[in-house]
Amino acid sequence: MRIMLAWFSVCITLGSILPVTLKNYLSPSKLETVAELEGVEVGSLLLTTNDRIFLTTSSTERDTFTLVEIKKDGSSSEYPINSLSNSTHPISAKSDNKDVMWFLTEEVKKGNSKNLYTLVGWNVLENKLEKKLTIPSSVLNTQSTLQDFTIDDNSTFYIVDLVRDKETGEGKELGLITVDKNSGTSTRMNVNHSNLHNNHRFSLSKPASFSIDKSDEWVYFGNSYDTNIYRISTNQLWSEPNSSLDIELYRKKPLSSGFKVDHHGDIFLADIEKGSIGVVKKAGYQSIVQDSEKLTGNLDLAISSDGYLYISDKGKQSGNNSDFKAFSTIKKVKLLIEDPS
């Protein structure tokens, strides 16, 4: 299984950013525990359009992957996917606006051959395979390492590719691959800009991940160990194929393990240093809820349709060194927002 040491987050959000002011966010009273899972490590946190909760998990006792659904009473049950082997560990998983769960998988090839990457879509409403999409080798490098992906409402996949140096294994190039679900058309763009390379804290040696909201005009991203958020216009991804992407510095943030964008263009994130959840707005950063005992910083986030921010924490432990068990928790906090008008 790939060990995620750090994390980029990339978010697609509505055209011109229309943030509400800081006073519109009220301090929520507490974190609510949704579920606790012992003996498993959670990966991706997925919500359907009607807020069913799914998690990709792996067992600490046996090397297996499962998709788990969290019920309303906090109980969990395995959700069978016969198109994925239990021994397959997806790089990432995301749900689209049609309640299809998509899994990015990798088959490692020997020698100088390019690894085989596939997107597997499973319809959880009809419990059947939706589609399999193989990422064409024409958009891959022999040292490509696909990190994560996201999906817009038009069924376009955006996949981040970290190209590593063959000798050192260090990241030397960041690419963005687009795949059209319907036609299979794929393009590749390189992210190569002085805003990144002049930033000594921005490292291409770290893994990357994506997230998305309900729009598709801007891509936002930032490294865990960087305090900047950058953005890219998605218009470039199809209008200027096979060229370098023009990026711009967008806003400042604390060190974070990931972020999500809401419908107002505000960026919610997990603050690594403070063990808190906060929001980055045009006017600045605001902490929403802080609990370093309950939030380890190794988090994934999702925003529900009824205004809750769901948080999966994959860093808890139980037992001693000789009897180690992972202890994962799912929590939620209500985002209390006044009328921004």
mmCIF file of C-alpha atoms in Angstrom:
data_model
loop_
_atom_site.group_PDB
_atom_site.id
_atom_site.type_symbol
_atom_site.label_atom_id
_atom_site.label_comp_id
_atom_site.label_asym_id
_atom_site.label_seq_id
_atom_site.Cartn_x
_atom_site.Cartn_y
_atom_site.Cartn_z
ATOM 1 C CA MET A 1 0.000 0.000 0.000
ATOM 2 C CA ARG A 2 1.227 3.482 -0.783
ATOM 3 C CA ILE A 3 2.101 5.440 2.360
ATOM 4 C CA MET A 4 0.848 9.015 2.154
ATOM 5 C CA LEU A 5 3.471 11.176 3.908
ATOM 6 C CA ALA A 6 1.906 14.473 2.901
ATOM 7 C CA TRP A 7 -0.823 15.722 0.686
ATOM 8 C CA PHE A 8 -1.707 18.253 -1.944
ATOM 9 C CA SER A 9 -5.355 19.238 -2.136
ATOM 10 C CA VAL A 10 -6.917 20.439 -5.331
ATOM 11 C CA CYS A 11 -10.415 21.849 -5.458
ATOM 12 C CA ILE A 12 -12.576 23.008 -8.338
ATOM 13 C CA THR A 13 -14.896 25.829 -7.467
ATOM 14 C CA LEU A 14 -17.236 28.350 -8.974
ATOM 15 C CA GLY A 15 -15.748 30.906 -11.374
ATOM 16 C CA SER A 16 -15.221 34.215 -9.627
ATOM 17 C CA ILE A 17 -14.872 33.629 -5.890
ATOM 18 C CA LEU A 18 -17.728 35.114 -3.838
ATOM 19 C CA PRO A 19 -16.746 34.596 -0.197
ATOM 20 C CA VAL A 20 -19.021 35.655 2.636
ATOM 21 C CA THR A 21 -17.483 37.671 5.450
ATOM 22 C CA LEU A 22 -15.896 36.092 8.523
ATOM 23 C CA LYS A 23 -18.794 37.036 10.793
ATOM 24 C CA ASN A 24 -21.127 34.766 8.815
ATOM 25 C CA TYR A 25 -19.470 31.671 10.311
ATOM 26 C CA LEU A 26 -20.716 31.000 13.828
ATOM 27 C CA SER A 27 -18.753 28.796 16.224
ATOM 28 C CA PRO A 28 -20.326 25.329 16.298
ATOM 29 C CA SER A 29 -20.888 23.843 19.750
ATOM 30 C CA LYS A 30 -19.024 20.562 19.357
ATOM 31 C CA LEU A 31 -17.860 17.723 17.187
ATOM 32 C CA GLU A 32 -20.391 14.913 16.900
ATOM 33 C CA THR A 33 -19.146 11.328 16.668
ATOM 34 C CA VAL A 34 -20.780 9.475 13.779
ATOM 35 C CA ALA A 35 -18.916 6.154 13.954
ATOM 36 C CA GLU A 36 -15.861 4.461 15.443
ATOM 37 C CA LEU A 37 -14.001 1.665 13.648
ATOM 38 C CA GLU A 38 -11.422 -0.503 15.402
ATOM 39 C CA GLY A 39 -8.889 -2.609 13.523
ATOM 40 C CA VAL A 40 -9.175 -0.717 10.240
ATOM 41 C CA GLU A 41 -7.424 2.240 8.670
ATOM 42 C CA VAL A 42 -9.703 4.533 6.688
ATOM 43 C CA GLY A 43 -8.686 5.945 3.329
ATOM 44 C CA SER A 44 -11.120 8.040 1.295
ATOM 45 C CA LEU A 45 -14.305 9.538 2.761
ATOM 46 C CA LEU A 46 -17.185 9.529 0.249
ATOM 47 C CA LEU A 47 -20.693 11.006 0.403
ATOM 48 C CA THR A 48 -23.474 10.262 -2.074
ATOM 49 C CA THR A 49 -25.933 12.903 -3.271
ATOM 50 C CA ASN A 50 -28.355 11.895 -0.477
ATOM 51 C CA ASP A 51 -25.511 11.823 2.093
ATOM 52 C CA ARG A 52 -24.932 8.104 2.438
ATOM 53 C CA ILE A 53 -21.462 7.713 3.974
ATOM 54 C CA PHE A 54 -18.845 5.388 2.471
ATOM 55 C CA LEU A 55 -15.225 4.757 3.401
ATOM 56 C CA THR A 56 -12.416 2.882 1.758
ATOM 57 C CA THR A 57 -10.678 0.872 4.461
ATOM 58 C CA SER A 58 -7.821 -1.561 4.883
ATOM 59 C CA SER A 59 -7.412 -4.089 7.658
ATOM 60 C CA THR A 60 -4.425 -3.884 10.006
ATOM 61 C CA GLU A 61 -4.603 -7.656 10.546
ATOM 62 C CA ARG A 62 -4.757 -8.744 6.915
ATOM 63 C CA ASP A 63 -3.752 -6.995 3.718
ATOM 64 C CA THR A 64 -7.219 -6.429 2.262
ATOM 65 C CA PHE A 65 -9.257 -3.531 0.892
ATOM 66 C CA THR A 66 -12.975 -3.032 1.500
ATOM 67 C CA LEU A 67 -15.606 -0.376 0.862
ATOM 68 C CA VAL A 68 -17.613 0.235 4.027
ATOM 69 C CA GLU A 69 -20.950 2.007 4.411
ATOM 70 C CA ILE A 70 -21.646 3.827 7.678
ATOM 71 C CA LYS A 71 -25.293 3.519 8.704
ATOM 72 C CA LYS A 72 -27.308 6.227 10.445
ATOM 73 C CA ASP A 73 -27.000 4.412 13.785
ATOM 74 C CA GLY A 74 -23.195 4.423 13.524
ATOM 75 C CA SER A 75 -22.877 0.769 12.582
ATOM 76 C CA SER A 76 -20.919 -0.253 9.505
ATOM 77 C CA SER A 77 -21.220 -2.924 6.848
ATOM 78 C CA GLU A 78 -18.977 -4.012 4.009
ATOM 79 C CA TYR A 79 -20.205 -3.066 0.555
ATOM 80 C CA PRO A 80 -19.274 -5.728 -2.021
ATOM 81 C CA ILE A 81 -17.603 -4.652 -5.260
ATOM 82 C CA ASN A 82 -16.982 -7.711 -7.404
ATOM 83 C CA SER A 83 -15.027 -5.722 -10.004
ATOM 84 C CA LEU A 84 -12.202 -5.044 -7.528
ATOM 85 C CA SER A 85 -10.110 -7.701 -5.850
ATOM 86 C CA ASN A 86 -9.814 -7.525 -2.053
ATOM 87 C CA SER A 87 -6.068 -7.364 -2.574
ATOM 88 C CA THR A 88 -6.434 -4.216 -4.686
ATOM 89 C CA HIS A 89 -5.652 -1.035 -2.772
ATOM 90 C CA PRO A 90 -7.006 1.948 -4.725
ATOM 91 C CA ILE A 91 -4.763 4.988 -4.853
ATOM 92 C CA SER A 92 -7.856 7.102 -4.305
ATOM 93 C CA ALA A 93 -11.643 6.946 -4.474
ATOM 94 C CA LYS A 94 -14.248 9.613 -5.254
ATOM 95 C CA SER A 95 -18.010 9.721 -5.839
ATOM 96 C CA ASP A 96 -19.643 11.637 -8.693
ATOM 97 C CA ASN A 97 -22.987 13.446 -8.969
ATOM 98 C CA LYS A 98 -24.680 10.251 -10.204
ATOM 99 C CA ASP A 99 -23.647 8.247 -7.126
ATOM 100 C CA VAL A 100 -20.976 6.275 -8.920
ATOM 101 C CA MET A 101 -17.938 5.441 -6.786
ATOM 102 C CA TRP A 102 -14.730 5.732 -8.801
ATOM 103 C CA PHE A 103 -11.512 3.969 -7.817
ATOM 104 C CA LEU A 104 -8.095 4.786 -9.265
ATOM 105 C CA THR A 105 -6.025 1.581 -9.359
ATOM 106 C CA GLU A 106 -2.462 0.811 -10.392
ATOM 107 C CA GLU A 107 -0.834 -2.301 -11.854
ATOM 108 C CA VAL A 108 2.938 -2.080 -11.461
ATOM 109 C CA LYS A 109 4.960 -3.110 -14.512
ATOM 110 C CA LYS A 110 8.567 -4.285 -14.449
ATOM 111 C CA GLY A 111 11.516 -2.665 -16.193
ATOM 112 C CA ASN A 112 10.949 0.442 -18.272
ATOM 113 C CA SER A 113 7.291 -0.312 -18.982
ATOM 114 C CA LYS A 114 4.724 2.247 -17.897
ATOM 115 C CA ASN A 115 2.477 1.219 -15.022
ATOM 116 C CA LEU A 116 -1.146 0.492 -15.940
ATOM 117 C CA TYR A 117 -3.660 2.855 -14.338
ATOM 118 C CA THR A 118 -7.414 2.245 -14.432
ATOM 119 C CA LEU A 119 -10.496 4.110 -13.233
ATOM 120 C CA VAL A 120 -13.174 1.657 -12.056
ATOM 121 C CA GLY A 121 -16.691 3.054 -11.576
ATOM 122 C CA TRP A 122 -19.208 1.243 -9.355
ATOM 123 C CA ASN A 123 -22.860 2.362 -9.216
ATOM 124 C CA VAL A 124 -23.945 2.055 -5.578
ATOM 125 C CA LEU A 125 -27.616 2.695 -6.398
ATOM 126 C CA GLU A 126 -27.870 -0.200 -8.841
ATOM 127 C CA ASN A 127 -24.986 -2.201 -7.343
ATOM 128 C CA LYS A 128 -23.285 -2.824 -10.665
ATOM 129 C CA LEU A 129 -20.196 -1.906 -12.638
ATOM 130 C CA GLU A 130 -20.649 1.462 -14.332
ATOM 131 C CA LYS A 131 -17.492 1.621 -16.427
ATOM 132 C CA LYS A 132 -13.776 0.913 -16.587
ATOM 133 C CA LEU A 133 -11.445 3.495 -18.092
ATOM 134 C CA THR A 134 -7.790 2.742 -18.774
ATOM 135 C CA ILE A 135 -5.523 5.787 -18.633
ATOM 136 C CA PRO A 136 -3.808 5.791 -22.065
ATOM 137 C CA SER A 137 -0.038 5.387 -22.064
ATOM 138 C CA SER A 138 0.229 8.390 -24.404
ATOM 139 C CA VAL A 139 -0.389 10.766 -21.468
ATOM 140 C CA LEU A 140 1.965 8.938 -19.081
ATOM 141 C CA ASN A 141 5.701 9.095 -18.490
ATOM 142 C CA THR A 142 7.724 5.963 -17.661
ATOM 143 C CA GLN A 143 8.240 7.510 -14.217
ATOM 144 C CA SER A 144 4.629 8.679 -13.792
ATOM 145 C CA THR A 145 3.142 8.186 -10.335
ATOM 146 C CA LEU A 146 -0.563 9.030 -10.356
ATOM 147 C CA GLN A 147 -1.499 10.386 -6.937
ATOM 148 C CA ASP A 148 -5.173 11.261 -6.843
ATOM 149 C CA PHE A 149 -8.079 12.482 -8.955
ATOM 150 C CA THR A 150 -11.340 14.383 -8.895
ATOM 151 C CA ILE A 151 -14.449 14.575 -11.092
ATOM 152 C CA ASP A 152 -16.483 17.541 -12.271
ATOM 153 C CA ASP A 153 -20.217 17.575 -12.980
ATOM 154 C CA ASN A 154 -19.586 17.010 -16.695
ATOM 155 C CA SER A 155 -17.888 13.649 -16.029
ATOM 156 C CA THR A 156 -14.368 14.906 -16.641
ATOM 157 C CA PHE A 157 -11.640 13.347 -14.510
ATOM 158 C CA TYR A 158 -8.674 15.433 -13.351
ATOM 159 C CA ILE A 159 -5.707 13.317 -12.241
ATOM 160 C CA VAL A 160 -2.488 14.576 -10.680
ATOM 161 C CA ASP A 161 0.736 12.920 -11.855
ATOM 162 C CA LEU A 162 3.986 13.212 -9.933
ATOM 163 C CA VAL A 163 6.863 12.279 -12.264
ATOM 164 C CA ARG A 164 9.844 11.009 -10.280
ATOM 165 C CA ASP A 165 13.523 11.046 -11.171
ATOM 166 C CA LYS A 166 14.559 7.535 -12.204
ATOM 167 C CA GLU A 167 17.810 7.622 -10.228
ATOM 168 C CA THR A 168 16.849 9.424 -7.019
ATOM 169 C CA GLY A 169 13.106 8.802 -6.847
ATOM 170 C CA GLU A 170 12.560 12.482 -6.095
ATOM 171 C CA GLY A 171 9.711 14.350 -7.763
ATOM 172 C CA LYS A 172 10.869 16.404 -10.723
ATOM 173 C CA GLU A 173 7.649 17.346 -12.527
ATOM 174 C CA LEU A 174 3.986 17.825 -11.649
ATOM 175 C CA GLY A 175 1.429 17.034 -14.339
ATOM 176 C CA LEU A 176 -2.352 17.220 -14.627
ATOM 177 C CA ILE A 177 -4.145 14.614 -16.756
ATOM 178 C CA THR A 178 -7.736 15.055 -17.933
ATOM 179 C CA VAL A 179 -9.938 12.174 -19.075
ATOM 180 C CA ASP A 180 -13.400 12.558 -20.592
ATOM 181 C CA LYS A 181 -15.576 9.746 -19.228
ATOM 182 C CA ASN A 182 -17.811 9.537 -22.299
ATOM 183 C CA SER A 183 -15.318 9.830 -25.158
ATOM 184 C CA GLY A 184 -12.188 8.599 -23.405
ATOM 185 C CA THR A 185 -10.271 11.609 -24.760
ATOM 186 C CA SER A 186 -7.234 12.368 -22.595
ATOM 187 C CA THR A 187 -4.777 15.255 -22.379
ATOM 188 C CA ARG A 188 -1.744 15.982 -20.246
ATOM 189 C CA MET A 189 -0.474 19.344 -19.021
ATOM 190 C CA ASN A 190 2.642 20.110 -17.001
ATOM 191 C CA VAL A 191 2.480 22.409 -13.986
ATOM 192 C CA ASN A 192 5.638 24.443 -14.390
ATOM 193 C CA HIS A 193 5.627 27.949 -12.984
ATOM 194 C CA SER A 194 7.948 30.222 -11.029
ATOM 195 C CA ASN A 195 5.348 30.625 -8.277
ATOM 196 C CA LEU A 196 5.942 26.978 -7.389
ATOM 197 C CA HIS A 197 9.653 26.661 -8.044
ATOM 198 C CA ASN A 198 10.531 29.872 -6.192
ATOM 199 C CA ASN A 199 8.725 28.606 -3.101
ATOM 200 C CA HIS A 200 11.250 26.664 -1.015
ATOM 201 C CA ARG A 201 8.506 24.983 1.048
ATOM 202 C CA PHE A 202 6.650 23.585 -1.957
ATOM 203 C CA SER A 203 7.997 20.073 -2.540
ATOM 204 C CA LEU A 204 7.407 17.910 -5.595
ATOM 205 C CA SER A 205 8.612 14.926 -3.571
ATOM 206 C CA LYS A 206 5.350 14.653 -1.654
ATOM 207 C CA PRO A 207 2.210 12.720 -2.663
ATOM 208 C CA ALA A 208 -0.797 14.651 -3.913
ATOM 209 C CA SER A 209 -4.580 14.527 -3.698
ATOM 210 C CA PHE A 210 -7.665 16.220 -5.176
ATOM 211 C CA SER A 211 -11.118 17.319 -4.107
ATOM 212 C CA ILE A 212 -14.017 18.963 -5.919
ATOM 213 C CA ASP A 213 -17.244 20.872 -5.313
ATOM 214 C CA LYS A 214 -20.204 21.520 -7.580
ATOM 215 C CA SER A 215 -18.467 23.674 -10.171
ATOM 216 C CA ASP A 216 -15.600 23.367 -12.577
ATOM 217 C CA GLU A 217 -13.945 26.667 -13.488
ATOM 218 C CA TRP A 218 -10.939 26.818 -11.140
ATOM 219 C CA VAL A 219 -8.574 24.188 -9.764
ATOM 220 C CA TYR A 220 -7.104 24.948 -6.342
ATOM 221 C CA PHE A 221 -4.148 23.116 -4.810
ATOM 222 C CA GLY A 222 -1.621 23.308 -2.019
ATOM 223 C CA ASN A 223 1.065 21.162 -0.430
ATOM 224 C CA SER A 224 0.690 20.015 3.190
ATOM 225 C CA TYR A 225 3.954 21.703 4.171
ATOM 226 C CA ASP A 226 3.284 24.876 2.196
ATOM 227 C CA THR A 227 1.323 27.895 3.426
ATOM 228 C CA ASN A 228 0.101 28.941 -0.024
ATOM 229 C CA ILE A 229 -2.966 27.987 -2.039
ATOM 230 C CA TYR A 230 -2.614 28.126 -5.828
ATOM 231 C CA ARG A 231 -5.181 27.975 -8.588
ATOM 232 C CA ILE A 232 -5.410 27.050 -12.267
ATOM 233 C CA SER A 233 -8.208 27.879 -14.713
ATOM 234 C CA THR A 234 -9.691 24.659 -16.095
ATOM 235 C CA ASN A 235 -10.218 26.411 -19.436
ATOM 236 C CA GLN A 236 -6.513 25.826 -20.064
ATOM 237 C CA LEU A 237 -6.839 22.074 -19.719
ATOM 238 C CA TRP A 238 -8.679 21.621 -23.016
ATOM 239 C CA SER A 239 -7.925 24.818 -24.931
ATOM 240 C CA GLU A 240 -4.134 24.512 -24.726
ATOM 241 C CA PRO A 241 -3.327 20.787 -24.709
ATOM 242 C CA ASN A 242 0.209 19.517 -24.114
ATOM 243 C CA SER A 243 1.543 22.854 -22.872
ATOM 244 C CA SER A 244 2.533 24.156 -19.434
ATOM 245 C CA LEU A 245 -0.252 25.279 -17.126
ATOM 246 C CA ASP A 246 -0.297 28.906 -16.006
ATOM 247 C CA ILE A 247 -0.898 29.039 -12.261
ATOM 248 C CA GLU A 248 -1.284 31.872 -9.806
ATOM 249 C CA LEU A 249 -0.838 32.340 -6.083
ATOM 250 C CA TYR A 250 -4.334 32.556 -4.576
ATOM 251 C CA ARG A 251 -4.470 32.720 -0.758
ATOM 252 C CA LYS A 252 -2.545 31.859 2.412
ATOM 253 C CA LYS A 253 -3.343 28.877 4.632
ATOM 254 C CA PRO A 254 -1.917 27.059 7.677
ATOM 255 C CA LEU A 255 -0.127 23.723 7.289
ATOM 256 C CA SER A 256 -2.949 21.347 6.437
ATOM 257 C CA SER A 257 -3.686 17.734 5.573
ATOM 258 C CA GLY A 258 -6.335 18.538 2.977
ATOM 259 C CA PHE A 259 -9.121 20.932 2.039
ATOM 260 C CA LYS A 260 -12.597 21.186 0.532
ATOM 261 C CA VAL A 261 -14.397 24.129 -1.097
ATOM 262 C CA ASP A 262 -18.029 24.966 -0.374
ATOM 263 C CA HIS A 263 -20.593 26.650 -2.631
ATOM 264 C CA HIS A 264 -19.456 30.106 -1.494
ATOM 265 C CA GLY A 265 -15.865 29.471 -2.529
ATOM 266 C CA ASP A 266 -14.654 29.203 1.075
ATOM 267 C CA ILE A 267 -11.950 26.602 1.716
ATOM 268 C CA PHE A 268 -12.329 24.273 4.707
ATOM 269 C CA LEU A 269 -9.214 22.482 5.897
ATOM 270 C CA ALA A 270 -7.635 20.386 8.631
ATOM 271 C CA ASP A 271 -4.968 22.384 10.484
ATOM 272 C CA ILE A 272 -2.063 19.996 11.187
ATOM 273 C CA GLU A 273 -0.360 22.066 13.884
ATOM 274 C CA LYS A 274 -3.413 23.000 15.962
ATOM 275 C CA GLY A 275 -5.489 19.846 15.537
ATOM 276 C CA SER A 276 -8.399 21.941 14.336
ATOM 277 C CA ILE A 277 -10.791 22.520 11.458
ATOM 278 C CA GLY A 278 -10.818 25.978 9.909
ATOM 279 C CA VAL A 279 -11.864 27.977 6.875
ATOM 280 C CA VAL A 280 -9.797 30.173 4.528
ATOM 281 C CA LYS A 281 -11.714 33.187 3.274
ATOM 282 C CA LYS A 282 -10.770 36.294 1.346
ATOM 283 C CA ALA A 283 -10.571 38.199 4.627
ATOM 284 C CA GLY A 284 -8.320 35.612 6.260
ATOM 285 C CA TYR A 285 -8.260 32.324 8.157
ATOM 286 C CA GLN A 286 -10.763 31.401 10.871
ATOM 287 C CA SER A 287 -10.649 28.374 13.190
ATOM 288 C CA ILE A 288 -14.075 26.716 13.432
ATOM 289 C CA VAL A 289 -13.530 23.869 15.884
ATOM 290 C CA GLN A 290 -10.397 22.849 17.759
ATOM 291 C CA ASP A 291 -9.743 19.629 19.666
ATOM 292 C CA SER A 292 -6.187 18.333 19.480
ATOM 293 C CA GLU A 293 -7.176 15.278 21.547
ATOM 294 C CA LYS A 294 -9.851 14.211 19.074
ATOM 295 C CA LEU A 295 -8.344 15.467 15.801
ATOM 296 C CA THR A 296 -4.919 14.088 14.913
ATOM 297 C CA GLY A 297 -4.462 16.098 11.712
ATOM 298 C CA ASN A 298 -4.452 12.982 9.501
ATOM 299 C CA LEU A 299 -7.906 13.741 8.149
ATOM 300 C CA ASP A 300 -10.154 13.571 5.109
ATOM 301 C CA LEU A 301 -13.085 15.954 4.679
ATOM 302 C CA ALA A 302 -16.445 15.969 2.895
ATOM 303 C CA ILE A 303 -19.313 18.485 2.870
ATOM 304 C CA SER A 304 -22.873 17.123 2.969
ATOM 305 C CA SER A 305 -25.941 18.548 1.261
ATOM 306 C CA ASP A 306 -27.449 19.544 4.628
ATOM 307 C CA GLY A 307 -24.500 21.689 5.705
ATOM 308 C CA TYR A 308 -22.366 19.312 7.756
ATOM 309 C CA LEU A 309 -18.634 18.949 7.406
ATOM 310 C CA TYR A 310 -17.756 15.256 7.796
ATOM 311 C CA ILE A 311 -14.294 14.349 9.040
ATOM 312 C CA SER A 312 -12.580 10.960 8.903
ATOM 313 C CA ASP A 313 -9.614 10.627 11.243
ATOM 314 C CA LYS A 314 -7.251 7.822 10.316
ATOM 315 C CA GLY A 315 -4.562 8.468 12.902
ATOM 316 C CA LYS A 316 -5.942 7.032 16.140
ATOM 317 C CA GLN A 317 -4.395 3.955 17.791
ATOM 318 C CA SER A 318 -5.425 1.470 20.440
ATOM 319 C CA GLY A 319 -3.399 -1.136 22.290
ATOM 320 C CA ASN A 320 0.339 -1.221 22.972
ATOM 321 C CA ASN A 321 3.240 -1.898 20.617
ATOM 322 C CA SER A 322 2.741 -5.664 20.844
ATOM 323 C CA ASP A 323 -1.017 -5.464 20.325
ATOM 324 C CA PHE A 324 -1.413 -2.539 17.937
ATOM 325 C CA LYS A 325 -4.788 -1.832 16.369
ATOM 326 C CA ALA A 326 -5.824 1.107 14.263
ATOM 327 C CA PHE A 327 -8.738 3.109 15.618
ATOM 328 C CA SER A 328 -10.490 5.328 13.079
ATOM 329 C CA THR A 329 -13.287 7.764 13.791
ATOM 330 C CA ILE A 330 -15.876 9.596 11.723
ATOM 331 C CA LYS A 331 -17.114 12.910 13.075
ATOM 332 C CA LYS A 332 -19.206 15.783 11.815
ATOM 333 C CA VAL A 333 -19.725 19.423 12.676
ATOM 334 C CA LYS A 334 -22.580 21.654 11.579
ATOM 335 C CA LEU A 335 -21.457 24.631 9.499
ATOM 336 C CA LEU A 336 -23.593 27.426 10.901
ATOM 337 C CA ILE A 337 -23.748 30.102 8.233
ATOM 338 C CA GLU A 338 -25.864 33.229 8.337
ATOM 339 C CA ASP A 339 -27.510 34.544 5.200
ATOM 340 C CA PRO A 340 -24.539 36.040 3.279
ATOM 341 C CA SER A 341 -26.727 38.619 1.634
#
